[in-house]
PDB file of C-alpha atoms in Angstrom:
ATOM      1  CA  UNK U   1     -57.120 -34.293  44.256  1.00 89.00           C
ATOM      2  CA  UNK U   2     -56.716 -30.995  46.088  1.00 95.00           C
ATOM      3  CA  UNK U   3     -57.879 -27.654  44.744  1.00 95.00           C
ATOM      4  CA  UNK U   4     -54.271 -26.647  44.151  1.00 95.00           C
ATOM      5  CA  UNK U   5     -53.530 -29.830  42.193  1.00 95.00           C
ATOM      6  CA  UNK U   6     -56.667 -29.406  40.114  1.00 96.00           C
ATOM      7  CA  UNK U   7     -55.692 -25.819  39.334  1.00 96.00           C
ATOM      8  CA  UNK U   8     -52.174 -26.864  38.316  1.00 97.00           C
ATOM      9  CA  UNK U   9     -53.558 -29.655  36.142  1.00 96.00           C
ATOM     10  CA  UNK U  10     -55.881 -27.231  34.326  1.00 97.00           C
ATOM     11  CA  UNK U  11     -53.044 -24.719  33.855  1.00 97.00           C
ATOM     12  CA  UNK U  12     -50.837 -27.473  32.406  1.00 96.00           C
ATOM     13  CA  UNK U  13     -53.607 -28.520  29.995  1.00 96.00           C
ATOM     14  CA  UNK U  14     -54.065 -24.917  28.860  1.00 95.00           C
ATOM     15  CA  UNK U  15     -50.330 -24.475  28.233  1.00 96.00           C
ATOM     16  CA  UNK U  16     -50.190 -27.727  26.252  1.00 96.00           C
ATOM     17  CA  UNK U  17     -53.249 -26.750  24.251  1.00 95.00           C
ATOM     18  CA  UNK U  18     -51.800 -23.349  23.336  1.00 93.00           C
ATOM     19  CA  UNK U  19     -48.470 -25.013  22.566  1.00 95.00           C
ATOM     20  CA  UNK U  20     -50.239 -27.229  20.027  1.00 94.00           C
ATOM     21  CA  UNK U  21     -52.115 -24.329  18.414  1.00 93.00           C
ATOM     22  CA  UNK U  22     -50.356 -23.249  15.208  1.00 93.00           C
ATOM     23  CA  UNK U  23     -52.828 -20.470  14.343  1.00 93.00           C
ATOM     24  CA  UNK U  24     -53.677 -18.492  17.472  1.00 91.00           C
ATOM     25  CA  UNK U  25     -55.726 -15.795  15.709  1.00 91.00           C
ATOM     26  CA  UNK U  26     -58.124 -18.338  14.230  1.00 91.00           C
ATOM     27  CA  UNK U  27     -58.551 -19.998  17.631  1.00 91.00           C
ATOM     28  CA  UNK U  28     -59.565 -16.713  19.240  1.00 89.00           C
ATOM     29  CA  UNK U  29     -61.518 -15.313  16.272  1.00 86.00           C
ATOM     30  CA  UNK U  30     -64.947 -16.158  17.700  1.00 85.00           C
ATOM     31  CA  UNK U  31     -64.166 -14.410  20.979  1.00 84.00           C
ATOM     32  CA  UNK U  32     -62.851 -11.347  19.195  1.00 77.00           C
ATOM     33  CA  UNK U  33     -65.896 -11.282  16.962  1.00 74.00           C
ATOM     34  CA  UNK U  34     -68.171 -11.330  19.998  1.00 75.00           C
ATOM     35  CA  UNK U  35     -66.183  -8.727  21.913  1.00 77.00           C
ATOM     36  CA  UNK U  36     -67.694  -5.463  23.076  1.00 73.00           C
ATOM     37  CA  UNK U  37     -65.336  -3.481  20.859  1.00 79.00           C
ATOM     38  CA  UNK U  38     -66.658  -5.167  17.740  1.00 87.00           C
ATOM     39  CA  UNK U  39     -70.180  -4.418  18.895  1.00 89.00           C
ATOM     40  CA  UNK U  40     -69.417  -0.702  19.018  1.00 93.00           C
ATOM     41  CA  UNK U  41     -67.846  -0.800  15.561  1.00 92.00           C
ATOM     42  CA  UNK U  42     -70.957  -2.508  14.204  1.00 92.00           C
ATOM     43  CA  UNK U  43     -73.202   0.102  15.832  1.00 94.00           C
ATOM     44  CA  UNK U  44     -71.063   2.894  14.385  1.00 95.00           C
ATOM     45  CA  UNK U  45     -71.293   1.392  10.882  1.00 95.00           C
ATOM     46  CA  UNK U  46     -75.082   1.085  11.207  1.00 96.00           C
ATOM     47  CA  UNK U  47     -75.434   4.711  12.277  1.00 96.00           C
ATOM     48  CA  UNK U  48     -72.994   6.045   9.660  1.00 96.00           C
ATOM     49  CA  UNK U  49     -72.892   3.688   6.657  1.00 95.00           C
ATOM     50  CA  UNK U  50     -70.993   6.141   4.427  1.00 95.00           C
ATOM     51  CA  UNK U  51     -68.334   7.089   6.990  1.00 95.00           C
ATOM     52  CA  UNK U  52     -64.632   6.365   6.531  1.00 95.00           C
ATOM     53  CA  UNK U  53     -62.833   3.817   8.707  1.00 93.00           C
ATOM     54  CA  UNK U  54     -61.266   6.638  10.711  1.00 95.00           C
ATOM     55  CA  UNK U  55     -64.682   8.204  11.351  1.00 96.00           C
ATOM     56  CA  UNK U  56     -66.113   4.807  12.286  1.00 94.00           C
ATOM     57  CA  UNK U  57     -63.300   4.336  14.826  1.00 92.00           C
ATOM     58  CA  UNK U  58     -64.062   7.700  16.431  1.00 95.00           C
ATOM     59  CA  UNK U  59     -67.799   7.029  16.573  1.00 96.00           C
ATOM     60  CA  UNK U  60     -67.180   3.549  18.014  1.00 93.00           C
ATOM     61  CA  UNK U  61     -64.931   5.033  20.698  1.00 93.00           C
ATOM     62  CA  UNK U  62     -67.647   7.564  21.594  1.00 96.00           C
ATOM     63  CA  UNK U  63     -70.267   4.822  21.751  1.00 95.00           C
ATOM     64  CA  UNK U  64     -67.989   2.749  23.972  1.00 92.00           C
ATOM     65  CA  UNK U  65     -67.343   5.702  26.281  1.00 95.00           C
ATOM     66  CA  UNK U  66     -71.063   6.451  26.478  1.00 96.00           C
ATOM     67  CA  UNK U  67     -71.833   2.813  27.291  1.00 95.00           C
ATOM     68  CA  UNK U  68     -69.322   2.571  30.130  1.00 94.00           C
ATOM     69  CA  UNK U  69     -70.292   5.992  31.483  1.00 97.00           C
ATOM     70  CA  UNK U  70     -73.910   4.848  31.582  1.00 97.00           C
ATOM     71  CA  UNK U  71     -72.876   1.702  33.455  1.00 97.00           C
ATOM     72  CA  UNK U  72     -70.903   3.809  35.949  1.00 97.00           C
ATOM     73  CA  UNK U  73     -73.903   6.088  36.492  1.00 98.00           C
ATOM     74  CA  UNK U  74     -76.225   3.137  37.111  1.00 97.00           C
ATOM     75  CA  UNK U  75     -73.695   1.628  39.508  1.00 97.00           C
ATOM     76  CA  UNK U  76     -73.368   4.883  41.462  1.00 97.00           C
ATOM     77  CA  UNK U  77     -77.154   5.202  41.670  1.00 97.00           C
ATOM     78  CA  UNK U  78     -77.484   1.625  42.934  1.00 97.00           C
ATOM     79  CA  UNK U  79     -74.798   2.215  45.598  1.00 97.00           C
ATOM     80  CA  UNK U  80     -76.515   5.439  46.700  1.00 97.00           C
ATOM     81  CA  UNK U  81     -79.906   3.711  47.007  1.00 97.00           C
ATOM     82  CA  UNK U  82     -78.372   0.822  48.927  1.00 97.00           C
ATOM     83  CA  UNK U  83     -76.644   3.250  51.282  1.00 96.00           C
ATOM     84  CA  UNK U  84     -79.831   5.247  51.831  1.00 97.00           C
ATOM     85  CA  UNK U  85     -81.779   2.077  52.649  1.00 97.00           C
ATOM     86  CA  UNK U  86     -79.093   0.932  55.086  1.00 96.00           C
ATOM     87  CA  UNK U  87     -79.103   4.350  56.819  1.00 96.00           C
ATOM     88  CA  UNK U  88     -82.893   4.309  57.046  1.00 96.00           C
ATOM     89  CA  UNK U  89     -82.838   0.811  58.552  1.00 96.00           C
ATOM     90  CA  UNK U  90     -80.200   1.895  61.058  1.00 96.00           C
ATOM     91  CA  UNK U  91     -82.240   4.997  62.060  1.00 96.00           C
ATOM     92  CA  UNK U  92     -85.311   2.814  62.538  1.00 95.00           C
ATOM     93  CA  UNK U  93     -83.356   0.375  64.699  1.00 94.00           C
ATOM     94  CA  UNK U  94     -81.933   3.178  66.852  1.00 93.00           C
ATOM     95  CA  UNK U  95     -85.369   4.747  67.247  1.00 93.00           C
ATOM     96  CA  UNK U  96     -86.806   1.402  68.375  1.00 91.00           C
ATOM     97  CA  UNK U  97     -83.981   0.944  70.871  1.00 90.00           C
ATOM     98  CA  UNK U  98     -84.533   4.439  72.286  1.00 90.00           C
ATOM     99  CA  UNK U  99     -88.272   3.828  72.546  1.00 89.00           C
ATOM    100  CA  UNK U 100     -87.750   0.536  74.354  1.00 88.00           C
ATOM    101  CA  UNK U 101     -85.284   2.138  76.788  1.00 88.00           C
ATOM    102  CA  UNK U 102     -87.773   4.917  77.541  1.00 86.00           C
ATOM    103  CA  UNK U 103     -90.442   2.305  78.175  1.00 84.00           C
ATOM    104  CA  UNK U 104     -88.175   0.628  80.707  1.00 79.00           C
ATOM    105  CA  UNK U 105     -87.632  -2.606  78.892  1.00 70.00           C
ATOM    106  CA  UNK U 106     -84.395  -3.819  77.278  1.00 64.00           C
ATOM    107  CA  UNK U 107     -84.036  -3.537  73.529  1.00 57.00           C
ATOM    108  CA  UNK U 108     -84.668  -6.668  71.509  1.00 59.00           C
ATOM    109  CA  UNK U 109     -81.505  -8.069  69.974  1.00 57.00           C
TER     110      UNK U 109
END
């Protein structure tokens, strides 16, 4: 079986499975319960047990925004460090090539 056939077979099985599912919300309840959004609601309720639902929603949204902003910051820092290391390696390589040319021998590849 080719990759394309296998993919089509799995897609067909998924469509049949969903076609035979009378209660979609109950089938996806576990995934929704484990979702990140629910996690932020739970954190908001823990931090503010006496808050209204509207206040909980706002706190959860702030917690979610803070979480994803923190992830973006960590990602940017990792990219910067990776770039700095690559530039340093390139400078070292160029310096070695220049030194070998000055010494009269070809640079090692």
